[in-house]
Amino acid sequence: MKTKSLAAIFVFVFTTFLGGCGGGGGGGAAPPPPPPPPPAPTSAAGIWDGQAVTPDVSDIATSFEFNDADGFILGNAPFTADFQGGVTESRGIGALYTDGVFSWHVDTAGGSVDFATPGNALTFSTRTVTLGDNATIQVLDENGVEISSTVVSNAFQQINVNRDLGAGESLIGSVVITVGAGEIVIDGFTFGFVSTASTEDIGCLFAPNNEFVCVIADATTGDFVGGANGTFQLNGSQVTGTGNIYAGPGERLADGSTIAPLTISAGTLVQDTSLNLTVESSGLSIAVTSSFDTSYNRGAALATVQATYTTTVIFDDMSSFDIDAAGVISGQTATGCVLSGQVAVIDATANAYDVNLVADAATCGALSGDYDGLGASQDETVMDDTFIFAVFVDGQLMIVGQALK
């Protein structure tokens, strides 16, 4: 089964024909020509398909080549490491450095490093300053649970911690340094985040009511990986907007969260051709390029989507539901989640529908809620045999469905 994506731009075109009757004879002057029609107004509404390119997050790396005695933060928010305790300094003793001529010295007051965004890779070197000093370094996960504990020796040893998010391992959240006697040094410190670099398929439906939804899929496998919703504005050819981005099941956003605010900080519309957006979310700037899908121009009618949808996938949960002649939804998933709701036409000239979907509290468990969003009629085998929708409890939950007649 193919997964369709949505995205769009819609233009209302009004033409005015102004005519006049020419005079009869008599040699009178010819009537003036009619004025030109007014320019067609534009609206950032329609179906757009394209790609979303997300950059990778840079590692935090330091050899502490600076003086500091008050604590310091490295990186760029929200990808930061907050170092507390100790001092960074140079003592002119080569044995206390692995890189450069500075290191981070921590005494019996202890020290810590807290990562604003959890990561999956940590490497640094450490040693006690003199024989007889003693210390322990703990690496904790994002929930404060110990991943590793190391007793520091009098010769440099390297601490390496790597976590596999795909295997269900929790990410690294902090480092705690406890010095029982004397002093230790830390040098050659690197902290890495889960890779965010990706080029994914994206489809967005920008509706005539200035709402939008987007569905994001893995460009190679076609698997659903996330979605977005919000509202947009158009000023000339410039598009802006706000909303939320949601990670799909088993996925995380760049900052480790599953839901985060988004801002369309810049967007450029070329009528009936392209919609390119810069989306800021989770500390990253995502570039979206898309092209107009002419299926948006089919228009909308409840008669088009009225059907029994026998093959529907909602987060891998097979289901079936009906949309009746009045747009009323009724159905149930394979796991017993009872669905109800309403489909409504937003504008008869645009292939965009308002969708309300209620997942019953008693039968739907964690997915229960009153969802609102958008949908569009699409083609799987023949025209209009599929209804794709993305609905949201804003800032909390998202359901994406592909329903086949």
PDB file of N, CA and C in Angstrom, residues 338-399:
ATOM      1  N   VAL A 338     -13.051   2.669  19.426  1.00  0.00           N
ATOM      2  CA  VAL A 338     -14.251   3.154  18.760  1.00  0.00           C
ATOM      3  C   VAL A 338     -14.035   4.586  18.294  1.00  0.00           C
ATOM      4  N   LEU A 339     -14.350   4.831  17.012  1.00  0.00           N
ATOM      5  CA  LEU A 339     -14.136   6.134  16.396  1.00  0.00           C
ATOM      6  C   LEU A 339     -15.461   6.769  15.998  1.00  0.00           C
ATOM      7  N   SER A 340     -15.536   8.073  16.138  1.00  0.00           N
ATOM      8  CA  SER A 340     -16.682   8.842  15.656  1.00  0.00           C
ATOM      9  C   SER A 340     -16.165  10.198  15.206  1.00  0.00           C
ATOM     10  N   GLY A 341     -17.052  11.001  14.620  1.00  0.00           N
ATOM     11  CA  GLY A 341     -16.587  12.325  14.213  1.00  0.00           C
ATOM     12  C   GLY A 341     -17.375  12.883  13.055  1.00  0.00           C
ATOM     13  N   GLN A 342     -16.766  13.863  12.373  1.00  0.00           N
ATOM     14  CA  GLN A 342     -17.461  14.596  11.319  1.00  0.00           C
ATOM     15  C   GLN A 342     -16.466  15.077  10.271  1.00  0.00           C
ATOM     16  N   VAL A 343     -16.834  14.925   9.003  1.00  0.00           N
ATOM     17  CA  VAL A 343     -16.093  15.501   7.882  1.00  0.00           C
ATOM     18  C   VAL A 343     -16.947  16.625   7.310  1.00  0.00           C
ATOM     19  N   ALA A 344     -16.331  17.764   7.005  1.00  0.00           N
ATOM     20  CA  ALA A 344     -17.064  18.898   6.454  1.00  0.00           C
ATOM     21  C   ALA A 344     -16.278  19.523   5.317  1.00  0.00           C
ATOM     22  N   VAL A 345     -16.998  20.029   4.327  1.00  0.00           N
ATOM     23  CA  VAL A 345     -16.377  20.745   3.206  1.00  0.00           C
ATOM     24  C   VAL A 345     -16.008  22.150   3.667  1.00  0.00           C
ATOM     25  N   ILE A 346     -14.779  22.567   3.390  1.00  0.00           N
ATOM     26  CA  ILE A 346     -14.340  23.923   3.736  1.00  0.00           C
ATOM     27  C   ILE A 346     -14.718  24.897   2.621  1.00  0.00           C
ATOM     28  N   ASP A 347     -14.408  24.523   1.378  1.00  0.00           N
ATOM     29  CA  ASP A 347     -14.720  25.334   0.204  1.00  0.00           C
ATOM     30  C   ASP A 347     -14.941  24.352  -0.937  1.00  0.00           C
ATOM     31  N   ALA A 348     -16.077  24.430  -1.561  1.00  0.00           N
ATOM     32  CA  ALA A 348     -16.438  23.452  -2.585  1.00  0.00           C
ATOM     33  C   ALA A 348     -15.469  23.437  -3.753  1.00  0.00           C
ATOM     34  N   THR A 349     -14.680  24.502  -3.947  1.00  0.00           N
ATOM     35  CA  THR A 349     -13.754  24.555  -5.077  1.00  0.00           C
ATOM     36  C   THR A 349     -12.380  23.980  -4.754  1.00  0.00           C
ATOM     37  N   ALA A 350     -12.165  23.556  -3.494  1.00  0.00           N
ATOM     38  CA  ALA A 350     -10.847  23.104  -3.070  1.00  0.00           C
ATOM     39  C   ALA A 350     -10.928  21.710  -2.459  1.00  0.00           C
ATOM     40  N   ASN A 351     -10.006  20.832  -2.848  1.00  0.00           N
ATOM     41  CA  ASN A 351      -9.953  19.464  -2.319  1.00  0.00           C
ATOM     42  C   ASN A 351      -9.324  19.493  -0.919  1.00  0.00           C
ATOM     43  N   ALA A 352     -10.104  19.988   0.024  1.00  0.00           N
ATOM     44  CA  ALA A 352      -9.665  20.074   1.423  1.00  0.00           C
ATOM     45  C   ALA A 352     -10.888  19.959   2.299  1.00  0.00           C
ATOM     46  N   TYR A 353     -10.809  19.096   3.299  1.00  0.00           N
ATOM     47  CA  TYR A 353     -11.934  18.853   4.188  1.00  0.00           C
ATOM     48  C   TYR A 353     -11.519  19.094   5.635  1.00  0.00           C
ATOM     49  N   ASP A 354     -12.426  19.661   6.388  1.00  0.00           N
ATOM     50  CA  ASP A 354     -12.234  19.764   7.833  1.00  0.00           C
ATOM     51  C   ASP A 354     -12.616  18.415   8.442  1.00  0.00           C
ATOM     52  N   VAL A 355     -11.757  17.888   9.332  1.00  0.00           N
ATOM     53  CA  VAL A 355     -11.996  16.568   9.918  1.00  0.00           C
ATOM     54  C   VAL A 355     -11.945  16.667  11.434  1.00  0.00           C
ATOM     55  N   ASN A 356     -13.015  16.197  12.073  1.00  0.00           N
ATOM     56  CA  ASN A 356     -13.029  16.005  13.524  1.00  0.00           C
ATOM     57  C   ASN A 356     -13.142  14.506  13.784  1.00  0.00           C
ATOM     58  N   LEU A 357     -12.241  13.973  14.595  1.00  0.00           N
ATOM     59  CA  LEU A 357     -12.236  12.542  14.893  1.00  0.00           C
ATOM     60  C   LEU A 357     -12.159  12.364  16.401  1.00  0.00           C
ATOM     61  N   VAL A 358     -13.117  11.655  16.947  1.00  0.00           N
ATOM     62  CA  VAL A 358     -13.147  11.394  18.387  1.00  0.00           C
ATOM     63  C   VAL A 358     -12.774   9.937  18.623  1.00  0.00           C
ATOM     64  N   ALA A 359     -11.680   9.725  19.349  1.00  0.00           N
ATOM     65  CA  ALA A 359     -11.257   8.384  19.747  1.00  0.00           C
ATOM     66  C   ALA A 359     -11.767   8.150  21.165  1.00  0.00           C
ATOM     67  N   ASP A 360     -12.627   7.182  21.313  1.00  0.00           N
ATOM     68  CA  ASP A 360     -13.363   6.946  22.551  1.00  0.00           C
ATOM     69  C   ASP A 360     -12.440   6.714  23.748  1.00  0.00           C
ATOM     70  N   ALA A 361     -12.715   7.413  24.846  1.00  0.00           N
ATOM     71  CA  ALA A 361     -11.869   7.321  26.039  1.00  0.00           C
ATOM     72  C   ALA A 361     -11.875   5.933  26.647  1.00  0.00           C
ATOM     73  N   ALA A 362     -13.003   5.224  26.572  1.00  0.00           N
ATOM     74  CA  ALA A 362     -13.114   3.920  27.223  1.00  0.00           C
ATOM     75  C   ALA A 362     -12.422   2.809  26.440  1.00  0.00           C
ATOM     76  N   THR A 363     -12.255   2.991  25.113  1.00  0.00           N
ATOM     77  CA  THR A 363     -11.740   1.890  24.292  1.00  0.00           C
ATOM     78  C   THR A 363     -10.423   2.185  23.588  1.00  0.00           C
ATOM     79  N   CYS A 364      -9.975   3.441  23.583  1.00  0.00           N
ATOM     80  CA  CYS A 364      -8.805   3.806  22.769  1.00  0.00           C
ATOM     81  C   CYS A 364      -7.532   4.019  23.570  1.00  0.00           C
ATOM     82  N   GLY A 365      -7.602   3.924  24.895  1.00  0.00           N
ATOM     83  CA  GLY A 365      -6.399   4.022  25.703  1.00  0.00           C
ATOM     84  C   GLY A 365      -5.669   5.335  25.500  1.00  0.00           C
ATOM     85  N   ALA A 366      -4.346   5.245  25.273  1.00  0.00           N
ATOM     86  CA  ALA A 366      -3.498   6.441  25.191  1.00  0.00           C
ATOM     87  C   ALA A 366      -3.835   7.317  24.000  1.00  0.00           C
ATOM     88  N   LEU A 367      -4.482   6.755  22.969  1.00  0.00           N
ATOM     89  CA  LEU A 367      -4.815   7.541  21.783  1.00  0.00           C
ATOM     90  C   LEU A 367      -6.178   8.220  21.894  1.00  0.00           C
ATOM     91  N   SER A 368      -6.875   8.043  23.018  1.00  0.00           N
ATOM     92  CA  SER A 368      -8.191   8.652  23.144  1.00  0.00           C
ATOM     93  C   SER A 368      -8.077  10.169  23.132  1.00  0.00           C
ATOM     94  N   GLY A 369      -9.090  10.833  22.560  1.00  0.00           N
ATOM     95  CA  GLY A 369      -9.075  12.281  22.512  1.00  0.00           C
ATOM     96  C   GLY A 369      -9.992  12.811  21.436  1.00  0.00           C
ATOM     97  N   ASP A 370     -10.172  14.114  21.440  1.00  0.00           N
ATOM     98  CA  ASP A 370     -10.994  14.815  20.464  1.00  0.00           C
ATOM     99  C   ASP A 370     -10.058  15.537  19.509  1.00  0.00           C
ATOM    100  N   TYR A 371      -9.882  14.980  18.297  1.00  0.00           N
ATOM    101  CA  TYR A 371      -8.891  15.446  17.340  1.00  0.00           C
ATOM    102  C   TYR A 371      -9.536  16.327  16.271  1.00  0.00           C
ATOM    103  N   ASP A 372      -8.789  17.350  15.830  1.00  0.00           N
ATOM    104  CA  ASP A 372      -9.213  18.178  14.716  1.00  0.00           C
ATOM    105  C   ASP A 372      -8.072  18.305  13.712  1.00  0.00           C
ATOM    106  N   GLY A 373      -8.419  18.383  12.442  1.00  0.00           N
ATOM    107  CA  GLY A 373      -7.387  18.526  11.422  1.00  0.00           C
ATOM    108  C   GLY A 373      -7.998  18.633  10.040  1.00  0.00           C
ATOM    109  N   LEU A 374      -7.266  18.121   9.070  1.00  0.00           N
ATOM    110  CA  LEU A 374      -7.660  18.265   7.670  1.00  0.00           C
ATOM    111  C   LEU A 374      -7.522  16.938   6.939  1.00  0.00           C
ATOM    112  N   GLY A 375      -8.219  16.828   5.822  1.00  0.00           N
ATOM    113  CA  GLY A 375      -8.090  15.659   4.969  1.00  0.00           C
ATOM    114  C   GLY A 375      -8.281  16.036   3.521  1.00  0.00           C
ATOM    115  N   ALA A 376      -7.937  15.090   2.635  1.00  0.00           N
ATOM    116  CA  ALA A 376      -8.107  15.311   1.198  1.00  0.00           C
ATOM    117  C   ALA A 376      -8.381  13.991   0.518  1.00  0.00           C
ATOM    118  N   SER A 377      -9.137  14.035  -0.553  1.00  0.00           N
ATOM    119  CA  SER A 377      -9.401  12.850  -1.353  1.00  0.00           C
ATOM    120  C   SER A 377      -8.228  12.636  -2.313  1.00  0.00           C
ATOM    121  N   GLN A 378      -7.736  11.402  -2.383  1.00  0.00           N
ATOM    122  CA  GLN A 378      -6.585  11.083  -3.222  1.00  0.00           C
ATOM    123  C   GLN A 378      -6.842   9.792  -3.996  1.00  0.00           C
ATOM    124  N   ASP A 379      -5.852   9.369  -4.773  1.00  0.00           N
ATOM    125  CA  ASP A 379      -6.011   8.222  -5.669  1.00  0.00           C
ATOM    126  C   ASP A 379      -5.031   7.119  -5.288  1.00  0.00           C
ATOM    127  N   GLU A 380      -5.550   5.922  -5.048  1.00  0.00           N
ATOM    128  CA  GLU A 380      -4.695   4.749  -4.856  1.00  0.00           C
ATOM    129  C   GLU A 380      -4.698   3.896  -6.124  1.00  0.00           C
ATOM    130  N   THR A 381      -5.886   3.469  -6.530  1.00  0.00           N
ATOM    131  CA  THR A 381      -6.029   2.710  -7.774  1.00  0.00           C
ATOM    132  C   THR A 381      -6.826   3.493  -8.811  1.00  0.00           C
ATOM    133  N   VAL A 382      -7.902   4.096  -8.357  1.00  0.00           N
ATOM    134  CA  VAL A 382      -8.707   4.939  -9.229  1.00  0.00           C
ATOM    135  C   VAL A 382      -8.921   6.275  -8.541  1.00  0.00           C
ATOM    136  N   MET A 383      -9.462   7.238  -9.270  1.00  0.00           N
ATOM    137  CA  MET A 383      -9.636   8.579  -8.732  1.00  0.00           C
ATOM    138  C   MET A 383     -10.553   8.566  -7.497  1.00  0.00           C
ATOM    139  N   ASP A 384     -10.121   9.271  -6.460  1.00  0.00           N
ATOM    140  CA  ASP A 384     -10.906   9.512  -5.247  1.00  0.00           C
ATOM    141  C   ASP A 384     -11.248   8.237  -4.486  1.00  0.00           C
ATOM    142  N   ASP A 385     -10.390   7.201  -4.580  1.00  0.00           N
ATOM    143  CA  ASP A 385     -10.668   5.981  -3.816  1.00  0.00           C
ATOM    144  C   ASP A 385      -9.985   5.965  -2.451  1.00  0.00           C
ATOM    145  N   THR A 386      -9.293   7.064  -2.103  1.00  0.00           N
ATOM    146  CA  THR A 386      -8.557   7.117  -0.843  1.00  0.00           C
ATOM    147  C   THR A 386      -8.841   8.444  -0.146  1.00  0.00           C
ATOM    148  N   PHE A 387      -8.982   8.385   1.176  1.00  0.00           N
ATOM    149  CA  PHE A 387      -9.131   9.605   1.972  1.00  0.00           C
ATOM    150  C   PHE A 387      -7.992   9.633   2.980  1.00  0.00           C
ATOM    151  N   ILE A 388      -7.137  10.648   2.849  1.00  0.00           N
ATOM    152  CA  ILE A 388      -5.989  10.796   3.744  1.00  0.00           C
ATOM    153  C   ILE A 388      -6.265  11.945   4.686  1.00  0.00           C
ATOM    154  N   PHE A 389      -5.984  11.733   5.973  1.00  0.00           N
ATOM    155  CA  PHE A 389      -6.275  12.778   6.950  1.00  0.00           C
ATOM    156  C   PHE A 389      -5.191  12.807   8.028  1.00  0.00           C
ATOM    157  N   ALA A 390      -5.004  13.985   8.582  1.00  0.00           N
ATOM    158  CA  ALA A 390      -4.097  14.177   9.722  1.00  0.00           C
ATOM    159  C   ALA A 390      -4.837  15.037  10.731  1.00  0.00           C
ATOM    160  N   VAL A 391      -5.038  14.498  11.931  1.00  0.00           N
ATOM    161  CA  VAL A 391      -5.811  15.189  12.960  1.00  0.00           C
ATOM    162  C   VAL A 391      -5.003  15.247  14.248  1.00  0.00           C
ATOM    163  N   PHE A 392      -5.288  16.260  15.059  1.00  0.00           N
ATOM    164  CA  PHE A 392      -4.422  16.563  16.192  1.00  0.00           C
ATOM    165  C   PHE A 392      -5.223  16.996  17.417  1.00  0.00           C
ATOM    166  N   VAL A 393      -4.733  16.622  18.588  1.00  0.00           N
ATOM    167  CA  VAL A 393      -5.043  17.322  19.825  1.00  0.00           C
ATOM    168  C   VAL A 393      -3.839  18.223  20.028  1.00  0.00           C
ATOM    169  N   ASP A 394      -3.989  19.517  19.755  1.00  0.00           N
ATOM    170  CA  ASP A 394      -2.836  20.412  19.615  1.00  0.00           C
ATOM    171  C   ASP A 394      -1.839  20.283  20.759  1.00  0.00           C
ATOM    172  N   GLY A 395      -0.565  20.077  20.380  1.00  0.00           N
ATOM    173  CA  GLY A 395       0.517  20.002  21.347  1.00  0.00           C
ATOM    174  C   GLY A 395       0.529  18.736  22.170  1.00  0.00           C
ATOM    175  N   GLN A 396      -0.330  17.753  21.837  1.00  0.00           N
ATOM    176  CA  GLN A 396      -0.395  16.542  22.652  1.00  0.00           C
ATOM    177  C   GLN A 396      -0.341  15.260  21.820  1.00  0.00           C
ATOM    178  N   LEU A 397      -1.258  15.126  20.853  1.00  0.00           N
ATOM    179  CA  LEU A 397      -1.405  13.865  20.134  1.00  0.00           C
ATOM    180  C   LEU A 397      -1.630  14.129  18.655  1.00  0.00           C
ATOM    181  N   MET A 398      -1.330  13.115  17.849  1.00  0.00           N
ATOM    182  CA  MET A 398      -1.554  13.200  16.414  1.00  0.00           C
ATOM    183  C   MET A 398      -1.979  11.837  15.901  1.00  0.00           C
ATOM    184  N   ILE A 399      -2.937  11.798  14.992  1.00  0.00           N
ATOM    185  CA  ILE A 399      -3.317  10.581  14.288  1.00  0.00           C
ATOM    186  C   ILE A 399      -3.289  10.876  12.800  1.00  0.00           C
TER     187      ILE A 399
END
